[in-house]
Short mmCIF file of C-alpha atoms and ligand atoms in Angstrom, two decimals:
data_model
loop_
_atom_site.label_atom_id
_atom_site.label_comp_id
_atom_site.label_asym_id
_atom_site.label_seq_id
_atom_site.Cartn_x
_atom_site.Cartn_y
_atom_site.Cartn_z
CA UNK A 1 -4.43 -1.08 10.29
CA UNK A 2 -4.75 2.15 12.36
CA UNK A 3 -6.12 2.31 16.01
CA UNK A 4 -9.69 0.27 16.35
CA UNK A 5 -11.78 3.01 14.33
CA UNK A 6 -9.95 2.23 10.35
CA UNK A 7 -9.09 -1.18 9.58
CA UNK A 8 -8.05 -1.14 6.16
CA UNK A 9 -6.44 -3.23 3.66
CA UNK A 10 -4.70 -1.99 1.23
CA UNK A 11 -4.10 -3.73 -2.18
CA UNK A 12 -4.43 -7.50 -0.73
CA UNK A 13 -2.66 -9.20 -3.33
CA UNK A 14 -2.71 -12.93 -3.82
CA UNK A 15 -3.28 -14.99 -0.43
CA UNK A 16 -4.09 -11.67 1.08
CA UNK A 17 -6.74 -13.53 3.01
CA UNK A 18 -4.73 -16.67 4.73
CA UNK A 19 -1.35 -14.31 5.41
CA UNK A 20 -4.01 -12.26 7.29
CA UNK A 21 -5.34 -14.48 9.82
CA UNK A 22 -2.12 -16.21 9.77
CA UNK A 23 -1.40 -12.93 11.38
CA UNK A 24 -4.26 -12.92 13.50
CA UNK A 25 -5.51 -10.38 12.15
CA UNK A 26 -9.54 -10.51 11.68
CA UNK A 27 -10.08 -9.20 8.13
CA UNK A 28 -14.29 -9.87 9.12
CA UNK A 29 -13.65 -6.13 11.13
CA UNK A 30 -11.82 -4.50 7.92
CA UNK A 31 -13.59 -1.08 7.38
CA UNK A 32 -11.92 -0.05 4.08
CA UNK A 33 -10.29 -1.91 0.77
CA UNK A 34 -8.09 0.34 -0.80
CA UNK A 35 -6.60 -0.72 -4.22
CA UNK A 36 -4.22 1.20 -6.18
CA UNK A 37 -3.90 -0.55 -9.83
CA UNK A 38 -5.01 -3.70 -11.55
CA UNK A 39 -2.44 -5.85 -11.67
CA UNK A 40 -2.61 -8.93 -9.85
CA UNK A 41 -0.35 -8.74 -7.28
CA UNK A 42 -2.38 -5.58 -6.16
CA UNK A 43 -6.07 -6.83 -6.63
CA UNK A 44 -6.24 -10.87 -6.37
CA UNK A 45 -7.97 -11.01 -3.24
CA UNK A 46 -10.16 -7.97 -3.38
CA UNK A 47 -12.98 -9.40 -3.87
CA UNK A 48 -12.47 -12.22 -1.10
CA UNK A 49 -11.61 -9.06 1.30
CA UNK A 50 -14.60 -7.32 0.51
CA UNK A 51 -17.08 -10.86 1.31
CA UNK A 52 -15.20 -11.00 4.74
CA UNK A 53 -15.81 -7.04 5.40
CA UNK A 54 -19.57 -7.32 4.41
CA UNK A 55 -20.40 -10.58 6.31
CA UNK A 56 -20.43 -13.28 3.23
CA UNK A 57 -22.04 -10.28 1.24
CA UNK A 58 -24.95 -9.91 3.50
CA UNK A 59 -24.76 -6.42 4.72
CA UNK A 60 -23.64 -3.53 2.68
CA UNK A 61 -20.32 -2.00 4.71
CA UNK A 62 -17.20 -0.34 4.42
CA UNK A 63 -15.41 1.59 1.89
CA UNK A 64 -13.98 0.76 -1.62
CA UNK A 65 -11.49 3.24 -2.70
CA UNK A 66 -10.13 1.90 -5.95
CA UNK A 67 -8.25 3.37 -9.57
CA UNK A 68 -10.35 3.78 -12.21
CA UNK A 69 -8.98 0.87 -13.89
CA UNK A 70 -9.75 -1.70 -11.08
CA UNK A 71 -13.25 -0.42 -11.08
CA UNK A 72 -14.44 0.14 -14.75
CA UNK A 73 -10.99 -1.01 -16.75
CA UNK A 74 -9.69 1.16 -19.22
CA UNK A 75 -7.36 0.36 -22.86
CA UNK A 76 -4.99 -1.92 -20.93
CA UNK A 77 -6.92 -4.06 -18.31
CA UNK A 78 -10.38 -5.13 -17.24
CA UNK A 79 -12.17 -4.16 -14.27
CA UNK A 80 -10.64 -6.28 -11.16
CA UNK A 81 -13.93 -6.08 -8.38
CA UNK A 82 -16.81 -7.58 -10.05
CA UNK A 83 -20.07 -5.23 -10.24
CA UNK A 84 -21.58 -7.51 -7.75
CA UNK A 85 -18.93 -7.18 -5.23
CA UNK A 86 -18.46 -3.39 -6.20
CA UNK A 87 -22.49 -2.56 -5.26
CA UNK A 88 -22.00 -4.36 -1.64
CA UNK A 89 -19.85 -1.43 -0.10
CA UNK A 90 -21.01 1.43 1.31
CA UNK A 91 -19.43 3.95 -0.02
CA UNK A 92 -16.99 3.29 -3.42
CA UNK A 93 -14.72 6.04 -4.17
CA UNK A 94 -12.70 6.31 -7.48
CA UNK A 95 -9.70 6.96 -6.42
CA UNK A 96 -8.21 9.45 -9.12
CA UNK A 97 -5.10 11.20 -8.86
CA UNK A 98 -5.18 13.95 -6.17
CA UNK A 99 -8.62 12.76 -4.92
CA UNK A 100 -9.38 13.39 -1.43
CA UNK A 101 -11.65 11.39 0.77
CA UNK A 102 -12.36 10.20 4.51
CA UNK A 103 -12.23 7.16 6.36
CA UNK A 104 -13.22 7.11 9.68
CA UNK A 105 -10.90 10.24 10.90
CA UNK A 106 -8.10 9.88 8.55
CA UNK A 107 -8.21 11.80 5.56
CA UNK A 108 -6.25 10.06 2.41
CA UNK A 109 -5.61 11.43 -1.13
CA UNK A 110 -4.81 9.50 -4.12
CA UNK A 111 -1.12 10.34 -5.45
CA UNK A 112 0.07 9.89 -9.01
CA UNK A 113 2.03 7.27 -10.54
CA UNK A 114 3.54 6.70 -13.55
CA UNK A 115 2.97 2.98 -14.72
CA UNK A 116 1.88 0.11 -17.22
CA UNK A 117 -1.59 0.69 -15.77
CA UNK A 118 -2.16 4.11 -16.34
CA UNK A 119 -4.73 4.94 -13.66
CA UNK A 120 -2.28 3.41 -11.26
CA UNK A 121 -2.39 5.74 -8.06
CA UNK A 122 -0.60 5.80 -4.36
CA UNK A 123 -2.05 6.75 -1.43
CA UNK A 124 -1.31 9.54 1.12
CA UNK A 125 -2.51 9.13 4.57
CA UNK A 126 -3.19 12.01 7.22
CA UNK A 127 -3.35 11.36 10.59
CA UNK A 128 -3.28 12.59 14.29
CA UNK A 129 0.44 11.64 14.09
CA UNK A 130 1.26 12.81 11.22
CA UNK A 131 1.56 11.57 7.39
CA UNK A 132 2.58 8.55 5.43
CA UNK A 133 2.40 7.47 2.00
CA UNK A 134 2.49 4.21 -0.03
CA UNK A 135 3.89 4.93 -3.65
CA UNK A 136 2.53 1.86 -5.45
CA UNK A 137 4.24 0.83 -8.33
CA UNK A 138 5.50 4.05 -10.64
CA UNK A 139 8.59 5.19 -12.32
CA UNK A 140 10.42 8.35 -11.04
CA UNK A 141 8.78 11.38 -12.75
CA UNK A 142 9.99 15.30 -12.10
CA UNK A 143 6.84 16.36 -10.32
CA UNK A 144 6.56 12.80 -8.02
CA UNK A 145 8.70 14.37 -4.84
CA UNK A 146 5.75 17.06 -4.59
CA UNK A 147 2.83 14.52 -3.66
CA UNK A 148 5.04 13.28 -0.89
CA UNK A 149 6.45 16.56 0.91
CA UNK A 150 5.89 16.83 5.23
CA UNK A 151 5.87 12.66 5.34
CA UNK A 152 6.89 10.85 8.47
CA UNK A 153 7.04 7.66 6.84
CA UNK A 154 7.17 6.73 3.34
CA UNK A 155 6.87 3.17 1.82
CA UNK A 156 7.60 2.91 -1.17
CA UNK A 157 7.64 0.07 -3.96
CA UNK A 158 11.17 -0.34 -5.14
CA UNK A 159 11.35 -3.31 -7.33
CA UNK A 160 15.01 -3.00 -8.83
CA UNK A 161 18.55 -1.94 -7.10
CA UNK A 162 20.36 0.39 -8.14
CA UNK A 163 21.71 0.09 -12.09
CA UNK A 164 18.80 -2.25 -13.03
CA UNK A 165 16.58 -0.15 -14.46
CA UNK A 166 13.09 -1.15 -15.74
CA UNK A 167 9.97 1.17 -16.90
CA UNK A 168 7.13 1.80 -14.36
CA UNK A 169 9.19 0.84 -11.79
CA UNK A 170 11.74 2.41 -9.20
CA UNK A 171 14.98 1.37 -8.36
CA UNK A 172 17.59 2.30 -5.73
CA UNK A 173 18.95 5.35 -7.32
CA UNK A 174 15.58 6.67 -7.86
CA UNK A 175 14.12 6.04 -4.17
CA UNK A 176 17.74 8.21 -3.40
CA UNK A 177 15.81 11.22 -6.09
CA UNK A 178 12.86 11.17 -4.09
CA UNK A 179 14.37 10.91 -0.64
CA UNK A 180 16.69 13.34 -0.88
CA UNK A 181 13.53 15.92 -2.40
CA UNK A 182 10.96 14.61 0.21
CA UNK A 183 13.23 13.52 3.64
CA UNK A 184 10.61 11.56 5.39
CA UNK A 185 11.64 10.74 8.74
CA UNK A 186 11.74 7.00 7.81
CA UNK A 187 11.73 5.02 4.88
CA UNK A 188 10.23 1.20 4.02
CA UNK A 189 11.53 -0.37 0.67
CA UNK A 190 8.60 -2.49 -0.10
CA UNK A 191 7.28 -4.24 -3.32
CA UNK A 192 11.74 -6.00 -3.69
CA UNK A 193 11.43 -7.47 -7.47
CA UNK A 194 13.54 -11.08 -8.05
CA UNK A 195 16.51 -8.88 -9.11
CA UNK A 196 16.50 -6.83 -5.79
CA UNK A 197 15.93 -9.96 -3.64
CA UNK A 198 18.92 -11.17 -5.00
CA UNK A 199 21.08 -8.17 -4.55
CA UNK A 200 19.98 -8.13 -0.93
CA UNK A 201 17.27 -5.90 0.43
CA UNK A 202 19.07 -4.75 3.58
CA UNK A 203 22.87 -3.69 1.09
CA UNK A 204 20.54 -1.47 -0.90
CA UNK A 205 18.45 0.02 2.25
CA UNK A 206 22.05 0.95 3.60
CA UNK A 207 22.39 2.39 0.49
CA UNK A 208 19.74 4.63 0.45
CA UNK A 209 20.54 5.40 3.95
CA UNK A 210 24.65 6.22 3.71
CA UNK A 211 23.35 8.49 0.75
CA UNK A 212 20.53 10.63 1.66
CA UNK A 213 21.06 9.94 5.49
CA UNK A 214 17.25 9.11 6.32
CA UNK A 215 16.56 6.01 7.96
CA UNK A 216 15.70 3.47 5.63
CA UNK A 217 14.76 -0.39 5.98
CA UNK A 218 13.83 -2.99 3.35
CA UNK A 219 10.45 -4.51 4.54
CA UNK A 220 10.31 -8.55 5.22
CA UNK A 221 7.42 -10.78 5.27
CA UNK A 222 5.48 -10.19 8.92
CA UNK A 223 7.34 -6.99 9.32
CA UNK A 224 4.85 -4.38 11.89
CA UNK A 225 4.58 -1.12 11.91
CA UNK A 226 3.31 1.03 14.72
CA UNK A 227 2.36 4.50 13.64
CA UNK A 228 2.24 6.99 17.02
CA UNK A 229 4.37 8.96 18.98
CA UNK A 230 7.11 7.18 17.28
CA UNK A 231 7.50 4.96 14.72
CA UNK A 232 8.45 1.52 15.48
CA UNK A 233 9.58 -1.31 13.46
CA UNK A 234 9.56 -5.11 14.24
CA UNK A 235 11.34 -6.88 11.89
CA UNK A 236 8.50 -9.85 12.89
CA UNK A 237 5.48 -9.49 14.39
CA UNK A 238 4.62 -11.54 17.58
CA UNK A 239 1.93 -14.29 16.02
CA UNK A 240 -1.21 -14.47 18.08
CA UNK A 241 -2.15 -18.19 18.42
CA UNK A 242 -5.69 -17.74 17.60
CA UNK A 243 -8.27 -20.39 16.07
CA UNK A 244 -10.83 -19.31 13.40
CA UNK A 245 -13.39 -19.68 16.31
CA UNK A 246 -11.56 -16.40 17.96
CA UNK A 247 -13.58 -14.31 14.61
CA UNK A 248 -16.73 -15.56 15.69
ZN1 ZN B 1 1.83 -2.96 -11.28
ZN1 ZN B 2 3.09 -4.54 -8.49
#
């Protein structure tokens, strides 16, 4: 979420909704669904986010910005937003690779990734505070580093440590590649596969770190963010107490 004007969720994967206003978050005043591949984890609750953002699907609003594949399908997998959820938005934008578009006043572009969906596509953010980027789920590629030059903060989906290869996916020795090419000012190792939760997160964030010297964290469940001046992590975010009657 950024400021009060763009409230966007991006790829709300399954119990996207509940984890949200467990959060106290108010996903009724999201602006923008953004989803970068079909594959479950990235899409399950799309269509439940888009019913909160337009009202129980009674006022067209907000913006879909979606691969290809999550809004028509393509060889590999269907279509992920149904038609009738896809026609309630106001504006739908098909996210291809180096696509630019708006939302409110940041301007995003859709990066490319390499992956068992092959529209699969990340997401560059521009700001008044400068840039970040969300890989989604790719493989390292020789021309990746370029989409994500001038970052502040990079997240990026790393689902294997280092030595534990697996195709369309990054692991610790390939976030290294692409840190070392792009030094963001900060890194977040999201997206940690079974095999990197059981290496430890944090070991192969220190990793990263003692090698390419750029601060770099693994991201835990209710982790914030905050985007300004500075970037500031809380390991967990302070939890509202807030009933659903707060929403209304
Ligand atoms: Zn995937
Ligand atoms: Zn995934």
């Amino acid at each position: 979420m950024i400021g009060d004007i763009l409230n966007l969720h991006l790829d709300p994967g399954p119990g996207a909704l509940v984890h949200s206003i467990n959060e106290g978050l108010n996903p009724q005043k999201l602006n923008a669904v953004l989803v970068s591949h079909s594959h479950p984890d990235h899409y399950t609750d799309a269509e439940v986010m888009i019913e909160a953002m337009t009202r129980g699907m009674t006022r067209k609003h907000g913006v879909l910005a979606a691969a290809r594949s999550v809004l028509r399908g393509n060889s590999v997998v269907e279509a992920s937003i149904s038609k009738y959820h896809q026609q309630m938005v106001e504006q739908k934008i098909e996210a291809l690779p180096k696509a630019k578009f708006n939302i409110a006043d940041v301007s995003v572009s859709a990066t490319e990734a390499r992956h068992t969906d092959p529209d699969a596509v990340g997401f560059r953010f521009t700001t008044e505070f400068g840039d970040f980027a969300y890989t989604t789920d790719t493989e390292y590629f020789e021309d990746i580093a370029r989409y994500y030059q001038g970052l502040r903060l990079l997240i990026l989906c790393e689902m294997r440590p280092s030595g534990k290869p697996w195709k369309g996916h990054m692991t610790t020795d390939d976030a290294v590649k692409i840190i070392e090419r792009t030094r963001p000012q900060q890194t977040i190792l999201t997206h940690l596969g079974m095999s990197m939760i059981f290496q430890g997160p944090a070991r192969e964030a220190k990793l990263i770190e003692e090698k390419t010297n750029v601060p770099t964290v693994a991201a835990v469940d209710d982790m914030s963010v905050e985007f300004g001046e500075k970037i500031t992590l809380q390991p967990r975010r302070a939890r509202t107490q807030r009933g659903l009657r707060d929403f209304f």
